[in-house]
């Protein structure tokens, strides 16, 4: 059995793309049984310095997976889900 994947979404208040990414990521991650942790980049100076305006960012196990939009095809593959 595969180990659980940590799924995080780096986001910020007032970000329309972040809202869309949260909905998409939540739907796909739920299929895989993976909870999504929302992380506000503006609450952490290091994250804010690293990601700046490049949000939303999807992290899988702490590694950048996609930014601005959720790469659904790649995400499904990386979460072990069949193609949609």
C-alpha positions as a LaTeX table, in Angstrom:
\begin{tabular}{lrrr}
\hline
Residue & $x$ (\AA) & $y$ (\AA) & $z$ (\AA) \\
\hline
Unk1 & 0.00 & 0.00 & 0.00 \\
Unk2 & 1.32 & 3.44 & $-0.92$ \\
Unk3 & 2.16 & 5.92 & 1.82 \\
Unk4 & $-0.26$ & 8.82 & 2.29 \\
Unk5 & 0.58 & 11.94 & 0.32 \\
Unk6 & 0.70 & 15.37 & 1.93 \\
Unk7 & $-1.27$ & 17.80 & $-0.24$ \\
Unk8 & $-0.94$ & 21.53 & 0.41 \\
Unk9 & $-2.29$ & 24.54 & $-1.41$ \\
Unk10 & $-0.39$ & 27.78 & $-0.99$ \\
Unk11 & $-2.92$ & 30.57 & $-1.24$ \\
Unk12 & $-3.76$ & 34.10 & $-0.10$ \\
Unk13 & $-6.86$ & 36.12 & 0.68 \\
Unk14 & $-8.54$ & 37.82 & $-2.26$ \\
Unk15 & $-7.03$ & 35.50 & $-4.88$ \\
Unk16 & $-9.63$ & 34.34 & $-7.42$ \\
Unk17 & $-7.28$ & 31.73 & $-8.91$ \\
Unk18 & $-6.78$ & 30.36 & $-5.39$ \\
Unk19 & $-10.52$ & 29.82 & $-4.97$ \\
Unk20 & $-10.72$ & 27.91 & $-8.26$ \\
Unk21 & $-7.60$ & 25.87 & $-7.38$ \\
Unk22 & $-9.02$ & 25.02 & $-3.93$ \\
Unk23 & $-12.22$ & 23.69 & $-5.48$ \\
Unk24 & $-10.39$ & 21.65 & $-8.13$ \\
Unk25 & $-7.72$ & 20.33 & $-5.79$ \\
Unk26 & $-10.27$ & 19.47 & $-3.11$ \\
Unk27 & $-12.35$ & 17.44 & $-5.56$ \\
Unk28 & $-9.41$ & 15.45 & $-6.97$ \\
Unk29 & $-7.66$ & 14.94 & $-3.62$ \\
Unk30 & $-10.92$ & 13.70 & $-2.06$ \\
Unk31 & $-11.05$ & 10.93 & $-4.69$ \\
Unk32 & $-7.62$ & 9.83 & $-3.49$ \\
Unk33 & $-8.57$ & 10.17 & 0.19 \\
Unk34 & $-5.93$ & 12.86 & 0.65 \\
Unk35 & $-6.84$ & 15.85 & 2.81 \\
Unk36 & $-5.78$ & 19.26 & 1.54 \\
Unk37 & $-4.01$ & 21.70 & 3.86 \\
Unk38 & $-4.49$ & 25.36 & 2.96 \\
Unk39 & $-1.44$ & 27.53 & 3.69 \\
Unk40 & $-1.65$ & 31.33 & 3.57 \\
Unk41 & 1.64 & 32.52 & 2.07 \\
Unk42 & 1.16 & 35.94 & 3.62 \\
Unk43 & 1.26 & 34.43 & 7.12 \\
Unk44 & 4.83 & 33.20 & 6.61 \\
Unk45 & 7.55 & 35.67 & 5.48 \\
Unk46 & 9.68 & 32.86 & 4.01 \\
Unk47 & 6.81 & 31.52 & 1.90 \\
Unk48 & 5.87 & 35.04 & 0.86 \\
Unk49 & 9.46 & 35.73 & $-0.22$ \\
Unk50 & 9.72 & 32.44 & $-2.13$ \\
Unk51 & 6.33 & 32.39 & $-3.84$ \\
Unk52 & 5.41 & 36.10 & $-3.96$ \\
Unk53 & 2.59 & 36.53 & $-6.44$ \\
Unk54 & 3.03 & 33.03 & $-7.88$ \\
Unk55 & $-0.01$ & 31.60 & $-6.11$ \\
Unk56 & $-1.86$ & 29.34 & $-5.99$ \\
Unk57 & 0.80 & 26.65 & $-5.69$ \\
Unk58 & 0.09 & 22.95 & $-5.20$ \\
Unk59 & 2.65 & 21.05 & $-3.12$ \\
Unk60 & 2.78 & 17.26 & $-2.95$ \\
Unk61 & 4.93 & 16.03 & $-0.08$ \\
Unk62 & 6.48 & 19.49 & 0.12 \\
Unk63 & 7.51 & 19.61 & $-3.53$ \\
Unk64 & 6.00 & 22.03 & $-6.02$ \\
Unk65 & 3.57 & 20.25 & $-8.28$ \\
Unk66 & 1.87 & 23.11 & $-10.16$ \\
Unk67 & 1.16 & 26.80 & $-9.87$ \\
Unk68 & $-1.53$ & 29.25 & $-11.05$ \\
Unk69 & $-3.76$ & 26.33 & $-12.08$ \\
Unk70 & $-4.06$ & 22.74 & $-10.95$ \\
Unk71 & $-2.62$ & 20.32 & $-13.51$ \\
Unk72 & $-5.47$ & 17.85 & $-13.09$ \\
Unk73 & $-4.12$ & 15.15 & $-15.44$ \\
Unk74 & $-0.73$ & 15.13 & $-13.72$ \\
Unk75 & $-2.28$ & 15.40 & $-10.25$ \\
Unk76 & $-4.55$ & 12.42 & $-10.86$ \\
Unk77 & $-1.57$ & 10.40 & $-12.07$ \\
Unk78 & 0.61 & 11.43 & $-9.13$ \\
Unk79 & $-2.17$ & 10.57 & $-6.65$ \\
Unk80 & $-2.60$ & 7.14 & $-8.25$ \\
Unk81 & $-6.02$ & 7.89 & $-9.71$ \\
Unk82 & $-7.24$ & 6.76 & $-13.12$ \\
Unk83 & $-7.50$ & 9.36 & $-15.88$ \\
Unk84 & $-10.75$ & 11.33 & $-15.81$ \\
\hline
\end{tabular}
